[in-house]
Coordinates of C-alpha atoms in Angstrom, one line a residue:
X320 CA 0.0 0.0 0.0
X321 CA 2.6 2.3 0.9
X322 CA 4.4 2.0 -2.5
X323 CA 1.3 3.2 -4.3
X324 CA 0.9 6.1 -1.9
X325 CA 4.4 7.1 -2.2
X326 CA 4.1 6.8 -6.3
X327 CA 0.9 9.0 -5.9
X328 CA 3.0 11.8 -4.2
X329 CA 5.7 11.3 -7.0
X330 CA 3.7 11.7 -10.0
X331 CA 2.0 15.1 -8.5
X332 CA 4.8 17.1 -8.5
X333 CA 6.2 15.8 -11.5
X334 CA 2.9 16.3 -13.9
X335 CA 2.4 19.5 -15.0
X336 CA 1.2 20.4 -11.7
X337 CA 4.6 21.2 -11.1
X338 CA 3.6 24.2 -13.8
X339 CA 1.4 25.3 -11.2
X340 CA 4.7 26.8 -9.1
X341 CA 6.8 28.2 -12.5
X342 CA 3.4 29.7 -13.3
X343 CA 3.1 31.6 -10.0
X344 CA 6.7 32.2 -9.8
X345 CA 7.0 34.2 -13.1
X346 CA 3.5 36.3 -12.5
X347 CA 2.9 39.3 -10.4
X348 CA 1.6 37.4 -8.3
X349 CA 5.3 36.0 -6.7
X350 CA 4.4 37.2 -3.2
X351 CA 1.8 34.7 -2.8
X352 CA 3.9 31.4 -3.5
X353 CA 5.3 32.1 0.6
X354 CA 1.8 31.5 1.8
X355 CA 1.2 28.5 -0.1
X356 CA 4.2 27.4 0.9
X357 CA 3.5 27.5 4.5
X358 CA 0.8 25.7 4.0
X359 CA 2.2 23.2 2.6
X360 CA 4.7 22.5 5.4
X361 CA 2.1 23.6 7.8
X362 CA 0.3 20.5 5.9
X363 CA 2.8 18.6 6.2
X364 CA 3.7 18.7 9.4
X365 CA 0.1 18.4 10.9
X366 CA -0.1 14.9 9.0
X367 CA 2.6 13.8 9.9
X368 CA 1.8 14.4 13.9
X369 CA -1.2 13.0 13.0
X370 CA -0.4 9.5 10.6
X371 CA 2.9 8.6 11.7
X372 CA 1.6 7.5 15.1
X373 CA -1.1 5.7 13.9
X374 CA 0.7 3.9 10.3
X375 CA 4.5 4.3 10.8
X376 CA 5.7 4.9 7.3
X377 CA 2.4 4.2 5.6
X378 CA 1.5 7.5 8.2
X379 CA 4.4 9.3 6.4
X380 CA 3.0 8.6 2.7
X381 CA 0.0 9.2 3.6
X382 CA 0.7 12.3 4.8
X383 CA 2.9 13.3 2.2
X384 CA 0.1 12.3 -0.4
X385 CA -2.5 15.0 1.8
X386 CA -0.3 17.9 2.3
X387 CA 0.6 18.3 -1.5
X388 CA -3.2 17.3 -2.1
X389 CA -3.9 20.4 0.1
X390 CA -1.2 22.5 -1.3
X391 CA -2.5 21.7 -5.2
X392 CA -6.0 21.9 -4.2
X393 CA -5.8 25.2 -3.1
X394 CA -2.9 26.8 -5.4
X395 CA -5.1 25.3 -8.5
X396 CA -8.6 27.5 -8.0
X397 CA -6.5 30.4 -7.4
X398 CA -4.1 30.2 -10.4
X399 CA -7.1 29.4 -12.5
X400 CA -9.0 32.6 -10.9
X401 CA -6.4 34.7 -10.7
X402 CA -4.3 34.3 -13.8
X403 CA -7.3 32.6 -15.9
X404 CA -4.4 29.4 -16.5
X405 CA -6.2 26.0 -16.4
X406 CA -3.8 23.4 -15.8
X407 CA -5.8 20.3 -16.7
X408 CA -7.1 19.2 -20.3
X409 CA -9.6 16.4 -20.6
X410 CA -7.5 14.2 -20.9
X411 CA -5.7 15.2 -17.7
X412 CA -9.3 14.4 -16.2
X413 CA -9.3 11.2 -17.8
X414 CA -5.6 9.7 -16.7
X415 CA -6.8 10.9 -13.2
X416 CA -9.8 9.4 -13.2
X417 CA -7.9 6.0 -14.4
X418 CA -5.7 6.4 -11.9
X419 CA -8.3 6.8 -9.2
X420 CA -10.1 3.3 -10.4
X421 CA -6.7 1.4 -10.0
X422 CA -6.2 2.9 -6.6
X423 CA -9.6 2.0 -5.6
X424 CA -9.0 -1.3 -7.0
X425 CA -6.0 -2.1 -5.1
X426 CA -7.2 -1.2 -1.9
X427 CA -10.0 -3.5 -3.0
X428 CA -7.7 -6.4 -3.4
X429 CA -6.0 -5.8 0.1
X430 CA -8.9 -6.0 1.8
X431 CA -9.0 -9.8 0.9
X432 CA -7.2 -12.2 2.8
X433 CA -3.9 -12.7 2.3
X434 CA -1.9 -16.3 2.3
X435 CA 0.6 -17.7 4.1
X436 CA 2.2 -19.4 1.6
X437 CA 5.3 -18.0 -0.3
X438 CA 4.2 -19.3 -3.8
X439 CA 1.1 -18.1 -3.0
X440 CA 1.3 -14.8 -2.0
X441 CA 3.6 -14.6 -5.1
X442 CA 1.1 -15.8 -7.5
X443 CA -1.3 -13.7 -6.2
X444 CA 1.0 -10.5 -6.4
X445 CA 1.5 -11.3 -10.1
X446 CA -2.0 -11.9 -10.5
X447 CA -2.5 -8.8 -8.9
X448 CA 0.2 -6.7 -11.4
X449 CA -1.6 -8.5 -14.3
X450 CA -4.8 -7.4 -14.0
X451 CA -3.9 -4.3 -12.9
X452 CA -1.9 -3.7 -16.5
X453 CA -5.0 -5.2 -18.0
X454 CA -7.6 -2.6 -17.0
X455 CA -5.0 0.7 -17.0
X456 CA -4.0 -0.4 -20.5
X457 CA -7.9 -0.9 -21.3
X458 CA -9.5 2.1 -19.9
X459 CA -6.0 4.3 -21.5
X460 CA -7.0 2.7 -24.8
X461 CA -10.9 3.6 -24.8
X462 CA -10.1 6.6 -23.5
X463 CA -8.4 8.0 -26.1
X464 CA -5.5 9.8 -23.9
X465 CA -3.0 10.3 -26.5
X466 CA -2.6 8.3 -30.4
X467 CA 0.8 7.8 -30.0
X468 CA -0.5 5.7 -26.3
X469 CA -3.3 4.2 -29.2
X470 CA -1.1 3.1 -32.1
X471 CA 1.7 1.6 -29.1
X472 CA -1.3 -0.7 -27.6
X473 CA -2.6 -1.7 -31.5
X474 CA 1.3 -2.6 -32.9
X475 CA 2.7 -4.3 -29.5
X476 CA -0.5 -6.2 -27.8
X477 CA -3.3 -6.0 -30.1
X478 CA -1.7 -7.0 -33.3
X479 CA 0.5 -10.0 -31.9
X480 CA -2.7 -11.4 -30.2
X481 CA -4.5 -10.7 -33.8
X482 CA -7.6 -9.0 -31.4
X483 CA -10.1 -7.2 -33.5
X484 CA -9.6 -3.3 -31.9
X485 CA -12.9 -3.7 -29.6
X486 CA -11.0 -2.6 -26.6

C-alpha cells in the first residue's frame, strides 16, 4: 500500500502540476507562493503528527500524499481565478480518473485475505500486477488519452494477439 501512496506523491509534482509553481513564480503574483508554501509545510507537518503515530511509514505517505493534495488543491482555483491558466485538459481528467479506479481497486484487493504461503502470495501478487496492466491499458485505450499511447497498444499487444480493436 505504501508504494502506491508514495508513487501517488511522486507523480503530483512531477505532472504539470509542477507548472502550477513556474506559473506563480514568473507572475505578479510572486508574493503569494510564501503562503502557499506555508501551507504546505504547515500541511505537512500536521499529518505527519497526525499518521505517523497511527501507520508508521504508511502514516508518512500518507501524509505526504494530503499535504501536496492540500497545497495543489488550493494553489489550482486560485491560479485558475487569478491568472485565468487551467492546468488540466480532458485528458488530464481522464488519466486521473484511471488512476483513481486502480487505486480503488488495489485497496480493494488488500482488503482480501492474504496467504501464508510463499508461492502463493507470489502468485497472487503477479495476479494482482496483471490485472492491474489489463484494466490501465484498457480504460488508457478507450479513453483515447494520446494516439501515440493508441497506435503503441494496437502494434505491441493488439496486433501480436490478432484481437479485433474492440477494446
Amino acid at each position: 500500500t505504501e508504494i502506491y501512496t508514495l508513487s501517488l506523491h511522486d507523480a503530483l509534482p512531477i505532472s504539470s502540476l509542477a507548472v502550477t509553481t513556474d506559473i506563480l513564480s514568473y507572475s505578479r503574483h510572486f508574493s503569494l507562493l510564501l503562503p502557499f508554501m506555508l501551507l504546505l509545510t504547515l500541511a505537512a507537518l500536521l499529518g505527519n503528527s497526525f499518521f505517523i503515530p497511527r501507520w508508521g511509514i504508511n502514516g508518512s505517505a500518507a501524509a505526504t500524499l494530503t499535504a501536496y493534495l492540500v497545497y495543489y488543491g488550493c494553489m489550482l482555483p486560485f491560479i485558475s481565478s487569478r491568472l485565468g491558466v487551467r492546468i488540466f485538459s480532458r485528458n488530464h481528467l481522464k488519466v486521473i480518473m484511471i488512476l483513481v479506479v486502480l487505486v480503488l481497486m488495489h485497496l480493494f484487493w488488500t482488503l482480501l485475505p492474504s496467504p501464508q504461503s510463499l508461492l502463493w502470495t507470489l502468485a497472487l501478487a503477479v495476479a494482482q500486477t496483471s490485472l492491474l496492466l489489463a484494466v490501465a491499458l484498457t480504460l488508457l485505450y478507450r479513453a483515447h488519452i494520446s494516439a501515440d499511447v493508441n497506435r503503441l497498444i494496437d502494434r505491441f499487444l493488439l496486433r501480436p494477439l490478432h484481437l479485433k480493436k474492440t477494446l
